[in-house]
PDB file of C-alpha atoms in Angstrom:
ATOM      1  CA  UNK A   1       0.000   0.000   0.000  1.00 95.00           C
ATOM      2  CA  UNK A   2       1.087   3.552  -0.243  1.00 98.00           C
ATOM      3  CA  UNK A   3       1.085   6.010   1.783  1.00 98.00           C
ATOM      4  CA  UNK A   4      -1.521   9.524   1.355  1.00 98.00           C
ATOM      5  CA  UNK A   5       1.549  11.784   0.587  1.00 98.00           C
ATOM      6  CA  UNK A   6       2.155   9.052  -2.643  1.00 98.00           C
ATOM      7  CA  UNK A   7      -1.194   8.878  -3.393  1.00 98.00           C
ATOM      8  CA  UNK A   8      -1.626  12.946  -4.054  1.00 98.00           C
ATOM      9  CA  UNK A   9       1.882  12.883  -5.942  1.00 98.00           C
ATOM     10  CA  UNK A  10       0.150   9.746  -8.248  1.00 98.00           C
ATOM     11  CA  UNK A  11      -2.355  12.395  -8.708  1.00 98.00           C
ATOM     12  CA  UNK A  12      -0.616  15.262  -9.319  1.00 98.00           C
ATOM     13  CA  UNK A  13       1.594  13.235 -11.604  1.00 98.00           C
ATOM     14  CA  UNK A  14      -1.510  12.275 -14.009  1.00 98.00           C
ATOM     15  CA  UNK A  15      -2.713  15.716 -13.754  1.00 97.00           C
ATOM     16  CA  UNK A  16       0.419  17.123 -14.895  1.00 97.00           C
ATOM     17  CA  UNK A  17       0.688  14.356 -17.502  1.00 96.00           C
ATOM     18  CA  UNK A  18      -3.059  15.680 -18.690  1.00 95.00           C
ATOM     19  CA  UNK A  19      -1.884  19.293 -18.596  1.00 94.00           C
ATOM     20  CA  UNK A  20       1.087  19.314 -20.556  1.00 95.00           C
ATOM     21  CA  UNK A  21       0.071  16.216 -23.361  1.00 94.00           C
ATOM     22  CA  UNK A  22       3.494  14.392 -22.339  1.00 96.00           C
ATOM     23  CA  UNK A  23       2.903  10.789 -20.597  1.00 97.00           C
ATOM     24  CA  UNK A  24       4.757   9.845 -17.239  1.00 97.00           C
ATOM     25  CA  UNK A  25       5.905   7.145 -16.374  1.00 97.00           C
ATOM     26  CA  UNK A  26       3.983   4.103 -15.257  1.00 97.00           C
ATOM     27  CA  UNK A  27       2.705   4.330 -11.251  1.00 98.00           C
ATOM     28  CA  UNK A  28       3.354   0.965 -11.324  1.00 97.00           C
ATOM     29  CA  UNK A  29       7.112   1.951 -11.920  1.00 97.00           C
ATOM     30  CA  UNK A  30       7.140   4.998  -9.849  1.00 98.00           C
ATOM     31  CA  UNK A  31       5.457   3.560  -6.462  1.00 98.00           C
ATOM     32  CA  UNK A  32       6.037  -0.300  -7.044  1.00 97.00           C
ATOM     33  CA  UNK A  33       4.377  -1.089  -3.941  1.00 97.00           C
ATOM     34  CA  UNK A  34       0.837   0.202  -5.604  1.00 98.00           C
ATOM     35  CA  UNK A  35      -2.355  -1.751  -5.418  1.00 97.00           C
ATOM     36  CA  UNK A  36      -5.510  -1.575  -6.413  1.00 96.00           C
ATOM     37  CA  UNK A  37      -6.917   0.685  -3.467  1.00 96.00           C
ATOM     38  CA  UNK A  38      -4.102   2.801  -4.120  1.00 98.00           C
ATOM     39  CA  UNK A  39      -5.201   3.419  -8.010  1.00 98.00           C
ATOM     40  CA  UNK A  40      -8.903   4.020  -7.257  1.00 97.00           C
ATOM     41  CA  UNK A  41      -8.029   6.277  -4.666  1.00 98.00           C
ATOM     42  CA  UNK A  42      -5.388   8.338  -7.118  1.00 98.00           C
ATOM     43  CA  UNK A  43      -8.213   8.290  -9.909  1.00 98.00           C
ATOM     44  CA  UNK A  44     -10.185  10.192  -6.766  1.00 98.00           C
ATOM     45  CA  UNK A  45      -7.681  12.460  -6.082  1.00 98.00           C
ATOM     46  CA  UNK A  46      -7.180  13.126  -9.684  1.00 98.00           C
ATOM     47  CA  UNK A  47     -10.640  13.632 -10.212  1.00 98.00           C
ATOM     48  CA  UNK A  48     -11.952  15.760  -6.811  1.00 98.00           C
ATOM     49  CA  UNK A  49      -8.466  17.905  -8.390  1.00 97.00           C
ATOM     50  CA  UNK A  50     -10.569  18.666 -11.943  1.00 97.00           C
ATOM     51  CA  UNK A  51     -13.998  18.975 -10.007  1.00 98.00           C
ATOM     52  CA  UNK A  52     -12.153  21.398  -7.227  1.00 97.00           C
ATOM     53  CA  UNK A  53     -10.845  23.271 -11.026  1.00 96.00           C
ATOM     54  CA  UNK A  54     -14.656  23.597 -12.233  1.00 97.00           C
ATOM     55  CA  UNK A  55     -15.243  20.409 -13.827  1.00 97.00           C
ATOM     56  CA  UNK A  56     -18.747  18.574 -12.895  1.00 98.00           C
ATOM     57  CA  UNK A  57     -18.527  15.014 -12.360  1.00 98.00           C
ATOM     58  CA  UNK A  58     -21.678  13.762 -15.086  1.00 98.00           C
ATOM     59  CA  UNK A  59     -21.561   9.821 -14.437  1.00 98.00           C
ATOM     60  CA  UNK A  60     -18.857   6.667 -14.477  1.00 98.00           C
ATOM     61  CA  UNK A  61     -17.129   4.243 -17.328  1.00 97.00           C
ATOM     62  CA  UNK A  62     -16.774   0.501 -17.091  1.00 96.00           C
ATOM     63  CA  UNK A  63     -13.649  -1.281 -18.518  1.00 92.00           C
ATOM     64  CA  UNK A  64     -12.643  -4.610 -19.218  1.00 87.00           C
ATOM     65  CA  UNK A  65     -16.267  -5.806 -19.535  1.00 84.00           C
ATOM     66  CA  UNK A  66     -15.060  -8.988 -21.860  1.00 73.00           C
ATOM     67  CA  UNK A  67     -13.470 -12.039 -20.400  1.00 67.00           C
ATOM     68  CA  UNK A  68     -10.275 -11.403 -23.250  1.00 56.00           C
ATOM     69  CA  UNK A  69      -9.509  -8.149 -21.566  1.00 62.00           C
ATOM     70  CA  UNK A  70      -9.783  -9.230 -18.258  1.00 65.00           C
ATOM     71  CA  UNK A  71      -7.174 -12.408 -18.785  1.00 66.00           C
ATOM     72  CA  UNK A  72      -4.641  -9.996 -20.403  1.00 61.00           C
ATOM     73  CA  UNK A  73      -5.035  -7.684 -17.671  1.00 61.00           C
ATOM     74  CA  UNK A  74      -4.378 -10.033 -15.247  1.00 67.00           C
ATOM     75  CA  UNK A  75      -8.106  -9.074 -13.605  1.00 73.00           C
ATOM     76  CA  UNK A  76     -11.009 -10.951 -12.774  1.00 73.00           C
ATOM     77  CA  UNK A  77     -13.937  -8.388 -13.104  1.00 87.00           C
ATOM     78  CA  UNK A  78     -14.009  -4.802 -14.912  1.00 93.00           C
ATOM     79  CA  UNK A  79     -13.401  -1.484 -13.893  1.00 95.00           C
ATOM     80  CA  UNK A  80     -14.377   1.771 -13.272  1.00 97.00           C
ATOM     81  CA  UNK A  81     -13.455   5.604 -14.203  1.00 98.00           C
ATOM     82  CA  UNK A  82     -15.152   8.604 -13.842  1.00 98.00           C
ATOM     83  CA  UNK A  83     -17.214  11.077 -16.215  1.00 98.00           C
ATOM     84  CA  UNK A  84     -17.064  14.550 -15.993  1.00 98.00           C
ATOM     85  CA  UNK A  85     -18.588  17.527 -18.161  1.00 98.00           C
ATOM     86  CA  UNK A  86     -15.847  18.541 -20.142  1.00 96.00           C
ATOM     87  CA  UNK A  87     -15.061  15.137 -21.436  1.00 98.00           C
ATOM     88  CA  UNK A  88     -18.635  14.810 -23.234  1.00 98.00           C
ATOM     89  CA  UNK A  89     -18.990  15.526 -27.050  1.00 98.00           C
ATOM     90  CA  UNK A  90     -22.409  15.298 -29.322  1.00 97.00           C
ATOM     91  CA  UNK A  91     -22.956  13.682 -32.231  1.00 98.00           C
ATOM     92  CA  UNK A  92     -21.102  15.745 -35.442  1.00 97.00           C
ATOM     93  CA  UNK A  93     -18.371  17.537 -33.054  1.00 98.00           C
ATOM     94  CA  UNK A  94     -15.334  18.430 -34.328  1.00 98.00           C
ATOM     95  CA  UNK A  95     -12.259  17.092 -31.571  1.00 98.00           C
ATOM     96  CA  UNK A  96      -8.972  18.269 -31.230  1.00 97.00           C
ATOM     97  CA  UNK A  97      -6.838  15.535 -31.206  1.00 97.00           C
ATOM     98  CA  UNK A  98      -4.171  17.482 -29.603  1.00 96.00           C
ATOM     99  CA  UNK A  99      -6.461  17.681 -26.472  1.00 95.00           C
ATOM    100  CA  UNK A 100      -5.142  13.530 -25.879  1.00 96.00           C
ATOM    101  CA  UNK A 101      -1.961  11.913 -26.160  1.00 96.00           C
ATOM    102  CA  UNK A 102      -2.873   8.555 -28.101  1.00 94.00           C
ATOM    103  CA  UNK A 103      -6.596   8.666 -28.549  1.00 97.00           C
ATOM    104  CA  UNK A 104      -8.350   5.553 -29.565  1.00 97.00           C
ATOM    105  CA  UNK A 105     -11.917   4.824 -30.062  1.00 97.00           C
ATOM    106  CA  UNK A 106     -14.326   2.029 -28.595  1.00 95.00           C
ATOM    107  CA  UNK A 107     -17.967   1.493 -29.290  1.00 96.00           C
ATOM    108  CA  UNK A 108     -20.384   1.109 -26.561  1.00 96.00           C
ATOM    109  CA  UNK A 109     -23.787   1.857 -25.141  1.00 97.00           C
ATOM    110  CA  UNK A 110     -24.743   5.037 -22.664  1.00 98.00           C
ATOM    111  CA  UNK A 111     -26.850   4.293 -20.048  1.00 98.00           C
ATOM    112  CA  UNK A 112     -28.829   7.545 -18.727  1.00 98.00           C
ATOM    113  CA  UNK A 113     -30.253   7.231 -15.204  1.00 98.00           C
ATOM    114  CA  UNK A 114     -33.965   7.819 -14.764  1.00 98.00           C
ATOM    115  CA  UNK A 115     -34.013   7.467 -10.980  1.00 98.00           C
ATOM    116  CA  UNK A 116     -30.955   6.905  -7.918  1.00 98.00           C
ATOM    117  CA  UNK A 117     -29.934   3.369  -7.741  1.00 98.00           C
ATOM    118  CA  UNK A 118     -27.356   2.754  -4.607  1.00 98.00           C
ATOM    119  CA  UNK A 119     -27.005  -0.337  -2.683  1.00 97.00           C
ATOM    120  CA  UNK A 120     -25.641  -3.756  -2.784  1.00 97.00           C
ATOM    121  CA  UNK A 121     -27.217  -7.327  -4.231  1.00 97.00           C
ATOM    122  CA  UNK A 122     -28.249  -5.005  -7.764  1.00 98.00           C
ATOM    123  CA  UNK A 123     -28.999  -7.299 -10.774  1.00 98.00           C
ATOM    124  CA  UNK A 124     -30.026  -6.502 -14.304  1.00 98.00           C
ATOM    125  CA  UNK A 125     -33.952  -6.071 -13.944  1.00 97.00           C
ATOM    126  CA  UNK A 126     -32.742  -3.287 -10.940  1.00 98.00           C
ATOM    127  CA  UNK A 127     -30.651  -1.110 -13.494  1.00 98.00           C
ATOM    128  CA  UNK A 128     -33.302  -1.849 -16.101  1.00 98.00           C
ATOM    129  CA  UNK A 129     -36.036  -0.189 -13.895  1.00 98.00           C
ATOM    130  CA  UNK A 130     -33.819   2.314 -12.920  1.00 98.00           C
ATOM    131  CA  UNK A 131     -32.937   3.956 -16.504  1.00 98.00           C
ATOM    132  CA  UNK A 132     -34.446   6.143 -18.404  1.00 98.00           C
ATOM    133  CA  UNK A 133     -32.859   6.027 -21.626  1.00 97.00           C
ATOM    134  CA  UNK A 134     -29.795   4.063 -23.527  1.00 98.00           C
ATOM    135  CA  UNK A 135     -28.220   5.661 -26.305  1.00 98.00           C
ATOM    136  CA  UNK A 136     -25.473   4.749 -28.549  1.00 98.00           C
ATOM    137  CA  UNK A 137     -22.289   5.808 -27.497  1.00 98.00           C
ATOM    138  CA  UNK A 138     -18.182   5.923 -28.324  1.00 98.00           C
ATOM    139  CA  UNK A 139     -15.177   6.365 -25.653  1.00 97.00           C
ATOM    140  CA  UNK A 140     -12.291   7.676 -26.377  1.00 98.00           C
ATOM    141  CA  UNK A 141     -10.011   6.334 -24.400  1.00 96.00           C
ATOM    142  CA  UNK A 142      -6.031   7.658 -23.990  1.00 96.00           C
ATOM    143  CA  UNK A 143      -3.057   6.824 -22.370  1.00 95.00           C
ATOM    144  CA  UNK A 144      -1.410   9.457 -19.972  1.00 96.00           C
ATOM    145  CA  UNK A 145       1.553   7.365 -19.012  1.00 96.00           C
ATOM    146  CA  UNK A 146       3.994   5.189 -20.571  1.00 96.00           C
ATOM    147  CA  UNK A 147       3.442   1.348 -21.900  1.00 93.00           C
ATOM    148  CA  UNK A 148       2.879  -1.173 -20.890  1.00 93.00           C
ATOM    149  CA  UNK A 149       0.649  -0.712 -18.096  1.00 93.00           C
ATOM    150  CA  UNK A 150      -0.458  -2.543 -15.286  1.00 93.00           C
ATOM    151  CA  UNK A 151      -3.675  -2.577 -14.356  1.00 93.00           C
ATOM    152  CA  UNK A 152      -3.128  -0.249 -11.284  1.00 96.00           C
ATOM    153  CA  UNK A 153      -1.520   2.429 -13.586  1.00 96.00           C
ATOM    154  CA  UNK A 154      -5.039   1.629 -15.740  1.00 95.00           C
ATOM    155  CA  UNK A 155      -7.273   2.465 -13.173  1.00 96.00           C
ATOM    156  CA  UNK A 156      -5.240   5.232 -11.619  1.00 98.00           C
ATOM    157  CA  UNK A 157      -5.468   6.810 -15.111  1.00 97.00           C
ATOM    158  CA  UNK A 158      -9.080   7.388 -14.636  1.00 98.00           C
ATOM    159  CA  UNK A 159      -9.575   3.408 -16.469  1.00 96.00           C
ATOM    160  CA  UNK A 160      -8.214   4.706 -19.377  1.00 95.00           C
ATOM    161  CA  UNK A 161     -11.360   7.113 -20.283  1.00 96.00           C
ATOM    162  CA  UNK A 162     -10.570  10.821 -21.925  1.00 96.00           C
ATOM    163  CA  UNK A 163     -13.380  11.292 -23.370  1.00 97.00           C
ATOM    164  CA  UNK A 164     -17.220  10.262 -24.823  1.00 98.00           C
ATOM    165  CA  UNK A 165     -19.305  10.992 -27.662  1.00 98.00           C
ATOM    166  CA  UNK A 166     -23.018  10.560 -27.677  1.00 97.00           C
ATOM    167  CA  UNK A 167     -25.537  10.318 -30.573  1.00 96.00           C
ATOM    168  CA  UNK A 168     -27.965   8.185 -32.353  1.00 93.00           C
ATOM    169  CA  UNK A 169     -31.364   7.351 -31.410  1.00 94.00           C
ATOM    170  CA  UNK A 170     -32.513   7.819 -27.844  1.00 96.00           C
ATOM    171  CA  UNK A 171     -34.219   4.651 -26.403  1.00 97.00           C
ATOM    172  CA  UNK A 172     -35.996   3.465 -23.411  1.00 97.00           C
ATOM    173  CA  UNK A 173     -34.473   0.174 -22.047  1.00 96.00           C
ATOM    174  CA  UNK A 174     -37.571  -2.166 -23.302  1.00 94.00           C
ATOM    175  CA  UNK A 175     -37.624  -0.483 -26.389  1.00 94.00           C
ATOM    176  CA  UNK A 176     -35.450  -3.218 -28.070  1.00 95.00           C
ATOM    177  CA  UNK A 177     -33.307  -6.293 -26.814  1.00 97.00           C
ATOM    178  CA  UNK A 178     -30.199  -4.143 -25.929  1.00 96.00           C
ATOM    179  CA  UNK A 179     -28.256  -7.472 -25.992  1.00 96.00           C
ATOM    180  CA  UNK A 180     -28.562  -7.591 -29.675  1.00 96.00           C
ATOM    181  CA  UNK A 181     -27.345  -3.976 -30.524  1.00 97.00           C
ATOM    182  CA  UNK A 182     -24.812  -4.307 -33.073  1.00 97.00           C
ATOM    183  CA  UNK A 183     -22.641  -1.431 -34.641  1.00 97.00           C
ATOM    184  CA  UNK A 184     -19.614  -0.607 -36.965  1.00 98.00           C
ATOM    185  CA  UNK A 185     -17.146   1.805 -36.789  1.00 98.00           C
ATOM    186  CA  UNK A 186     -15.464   3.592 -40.200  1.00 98.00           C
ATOM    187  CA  UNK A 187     -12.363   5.742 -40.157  1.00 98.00           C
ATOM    188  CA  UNK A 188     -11.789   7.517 -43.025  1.00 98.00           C
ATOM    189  CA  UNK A 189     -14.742   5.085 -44.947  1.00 98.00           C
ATOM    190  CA  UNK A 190     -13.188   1.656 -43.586  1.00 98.00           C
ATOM    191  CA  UNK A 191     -14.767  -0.611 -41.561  1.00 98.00           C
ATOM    192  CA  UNK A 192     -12.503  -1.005 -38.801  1.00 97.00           C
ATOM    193  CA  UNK A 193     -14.232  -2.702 -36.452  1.00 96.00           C
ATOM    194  CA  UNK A 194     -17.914  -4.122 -35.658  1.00 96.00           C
ATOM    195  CA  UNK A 195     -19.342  -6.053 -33.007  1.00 95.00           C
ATOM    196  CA  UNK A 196     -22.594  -6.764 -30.638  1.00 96.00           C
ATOM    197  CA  UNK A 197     -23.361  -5.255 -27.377  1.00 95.00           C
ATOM    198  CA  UNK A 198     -23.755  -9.019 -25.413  1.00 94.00           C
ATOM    199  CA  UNK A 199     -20.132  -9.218 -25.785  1.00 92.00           C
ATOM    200  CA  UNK A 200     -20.618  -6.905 -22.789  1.00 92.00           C
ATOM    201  CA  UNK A 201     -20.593  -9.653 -20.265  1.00 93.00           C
ATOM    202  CA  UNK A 202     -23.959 -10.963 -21.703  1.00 94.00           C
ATOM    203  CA  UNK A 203     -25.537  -7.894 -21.388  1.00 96.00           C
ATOM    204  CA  UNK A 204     -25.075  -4.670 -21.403  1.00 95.00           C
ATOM    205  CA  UNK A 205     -26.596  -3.540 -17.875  1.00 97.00           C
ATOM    206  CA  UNK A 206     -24.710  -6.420 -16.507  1.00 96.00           C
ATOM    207  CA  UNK A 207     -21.359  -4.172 -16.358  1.00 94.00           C
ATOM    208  CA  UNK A 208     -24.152  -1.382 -14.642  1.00 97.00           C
ATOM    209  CA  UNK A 209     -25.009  -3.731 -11.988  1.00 98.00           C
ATOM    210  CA  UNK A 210     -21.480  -4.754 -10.923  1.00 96.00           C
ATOM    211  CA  UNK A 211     -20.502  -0.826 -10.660  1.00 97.00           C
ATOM    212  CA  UNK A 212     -23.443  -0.318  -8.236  1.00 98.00           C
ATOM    213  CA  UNK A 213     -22.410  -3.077  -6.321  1.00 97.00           C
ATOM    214  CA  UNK A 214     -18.995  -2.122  -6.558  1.00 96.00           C
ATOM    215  CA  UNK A 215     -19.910   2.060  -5.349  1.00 97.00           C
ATOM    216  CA  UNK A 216     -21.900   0.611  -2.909  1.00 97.00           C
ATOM    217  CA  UNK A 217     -18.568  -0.458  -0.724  1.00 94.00           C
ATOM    218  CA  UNK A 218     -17.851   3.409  -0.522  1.00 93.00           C
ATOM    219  CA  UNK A 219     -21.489   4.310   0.257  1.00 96.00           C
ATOM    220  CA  UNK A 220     -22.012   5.753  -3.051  1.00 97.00           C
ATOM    221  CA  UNK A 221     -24.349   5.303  -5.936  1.00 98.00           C
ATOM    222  CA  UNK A 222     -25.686   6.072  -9.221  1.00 98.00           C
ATOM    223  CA  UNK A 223     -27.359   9.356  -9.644  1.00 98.00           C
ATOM    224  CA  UNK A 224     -30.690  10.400 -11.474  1.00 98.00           C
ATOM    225  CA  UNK A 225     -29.681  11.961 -14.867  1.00 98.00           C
ATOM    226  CA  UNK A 226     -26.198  10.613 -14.608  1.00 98.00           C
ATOM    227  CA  UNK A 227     -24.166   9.313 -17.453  1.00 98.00           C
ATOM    228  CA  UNK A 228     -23.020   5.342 -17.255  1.00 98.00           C
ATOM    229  CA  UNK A 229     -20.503   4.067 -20.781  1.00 98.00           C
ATOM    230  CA  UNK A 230     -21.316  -0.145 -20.444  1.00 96.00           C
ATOM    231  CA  UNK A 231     -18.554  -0.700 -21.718  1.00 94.00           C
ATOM    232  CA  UNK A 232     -16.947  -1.619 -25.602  1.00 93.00           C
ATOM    233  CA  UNK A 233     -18.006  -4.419 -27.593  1.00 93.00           C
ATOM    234  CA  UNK A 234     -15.363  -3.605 -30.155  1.00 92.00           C
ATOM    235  CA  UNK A 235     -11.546  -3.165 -30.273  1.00 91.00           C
ATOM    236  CA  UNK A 236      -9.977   0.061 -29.824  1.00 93.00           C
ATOM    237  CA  UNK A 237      -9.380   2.078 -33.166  1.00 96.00           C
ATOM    238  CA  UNK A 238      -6.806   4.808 -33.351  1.00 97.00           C
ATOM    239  CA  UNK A 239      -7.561   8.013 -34.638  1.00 98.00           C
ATOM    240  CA  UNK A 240      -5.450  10.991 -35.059  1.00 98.00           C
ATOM    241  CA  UNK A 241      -5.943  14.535 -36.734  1.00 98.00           C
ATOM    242  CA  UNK A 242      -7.419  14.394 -40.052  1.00 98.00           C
ATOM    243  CA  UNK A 243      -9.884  11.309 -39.384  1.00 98.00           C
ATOM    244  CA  UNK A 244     -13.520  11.275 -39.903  1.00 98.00           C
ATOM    245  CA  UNK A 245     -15.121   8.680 -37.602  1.00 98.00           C
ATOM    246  CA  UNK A 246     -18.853   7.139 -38.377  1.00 98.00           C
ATOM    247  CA  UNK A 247     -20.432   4.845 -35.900  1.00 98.00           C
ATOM    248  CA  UNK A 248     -23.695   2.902 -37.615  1.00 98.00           C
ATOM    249  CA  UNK A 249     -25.937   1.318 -35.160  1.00 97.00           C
ATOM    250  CA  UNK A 250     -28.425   0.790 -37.738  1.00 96.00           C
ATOM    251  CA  UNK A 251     -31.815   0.979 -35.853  1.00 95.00           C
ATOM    252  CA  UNK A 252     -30.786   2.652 -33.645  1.00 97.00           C
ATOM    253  CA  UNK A 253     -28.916   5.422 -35.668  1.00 97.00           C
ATOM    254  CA  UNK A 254     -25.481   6.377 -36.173  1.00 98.00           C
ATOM    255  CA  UNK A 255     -22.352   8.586 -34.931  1.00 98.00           C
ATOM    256  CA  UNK A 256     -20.234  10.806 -36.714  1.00 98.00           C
ATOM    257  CA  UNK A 257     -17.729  12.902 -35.800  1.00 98.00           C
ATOM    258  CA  UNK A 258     -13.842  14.573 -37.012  1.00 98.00           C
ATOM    259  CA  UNK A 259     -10.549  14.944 -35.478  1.00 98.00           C
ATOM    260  CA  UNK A 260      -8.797  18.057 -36.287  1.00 98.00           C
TER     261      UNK A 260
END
């Protein structure tokens, strides 16, 4: 474990790392006695640091919802991050790349909360009840310190999240089988990747349930009108300046947006 005094450097280290677009090194390297208290307890720090700056926290991210991600992180359930105002982007935005280091794309599916949900023992039918509307959704995800990582420098790093984009058609949760969503995603007119949203560990409030169970340790919850990301059902796709990015969910609409 480390101690609070390493904890607010890991912080200060990622913010810094944010600030000036250069990656540190890995926590992992840095503090080699780190666990995984310690990194969700830097990604606190890091984030009551942007909140405490003006930023509004807006909702969480799950990561390493499939079982191939969890095996190569060495990890036997997903993880967490946290959402905040100035990381959202609608549908058609132009990005500037420059704002990330190595930005990379996943597709997944936003959940929008229609009512608290907080406690432990939450299953799929709870987080079903409990939202209001699901709407198609990419991360983009970046890197703020060196590679490779371990998972503690992962989840230290906010779980990897730097952003979201949101789009497509809004729908309530019964609307259609959200198991069965599937999507591409085009760069520059290529199919890059495509996939379905039950790759999300069978379905996509699954990943919702676990995080509620998870907050629930610390006494915390899911909020009414707050933002949740599922988590990807596709690879990550690098993009850089120049790239024109179009997410097809076909029912359910599409996603299109530039980096510049």
């Amino acid at each position: 474990m480390l101690t609070d005094e390493e904890r607010r450097r890991g912080a200060a280290d990622l913010t810094r790392a944010e600030t000036e677009r250069v990656a540190i090194p890995q926590l992992s390297r840095t503090f080699p006695n780190i666990e995984i208290a310690d990194a969700y307890v830097i990604q606190r720090l890091w984030a009551e640091g942007r909140i405490a700056k003006g930023a509004r926290q807006i909702g969480h991210k799950i990561g390493l919802t499939s079982r191939a991600m969890q095996m190569a992180s060495k990890m036997t359930e997903p993880d967490y991050g946290h959402l905040l105002d100035d990381m959202l982007y609608n549908d058609g935005a132009q990005i500037r790349a420059d704002r990330f280091l190595a930005p990379r794309l996943e597709v997944e599916l936003a959940f929008v909360m229609g009512e608290d949900l907080k406690g432990s023992g939450k299953r799929i039918y709870d987080v079903m009840r409990a939202t209001e509307f699901i709407v198609p959704a990419l991360e983009i995800i970046d890197y703020r310190t060196e590679v490779p990582r371990a998972i503690t420098d992962t989840i230290a790093d906010n779980a990897a999240s730097g952003g979201m984009v949101v789009g497509g058609r809004t729908i309530r949760p019964m609307d259609v089988d959200i198991r069965w969503v599937g999507a591409t995603l085009s760069k520059n007119g290529i199919i890059e990747e495509s996939g379905v949203s039950a790759a999300i560990m069978g379905h996509p409030a699954a990943g919702v349930a676990w995080l509620v169970n998870k907050l629930a340790d610390q006494d915390i919850g899911l909020e009414r009108g707050q933002i949740v990301l599922a988590g990807s059902f596709t690879r990550p796709v690098s993009v850089a300046a120049g790239d024109v990015i179009h997410a097809d969910y076909g029912p359910l609409g599409a996603i299109g947006v530039s980096f510049v």
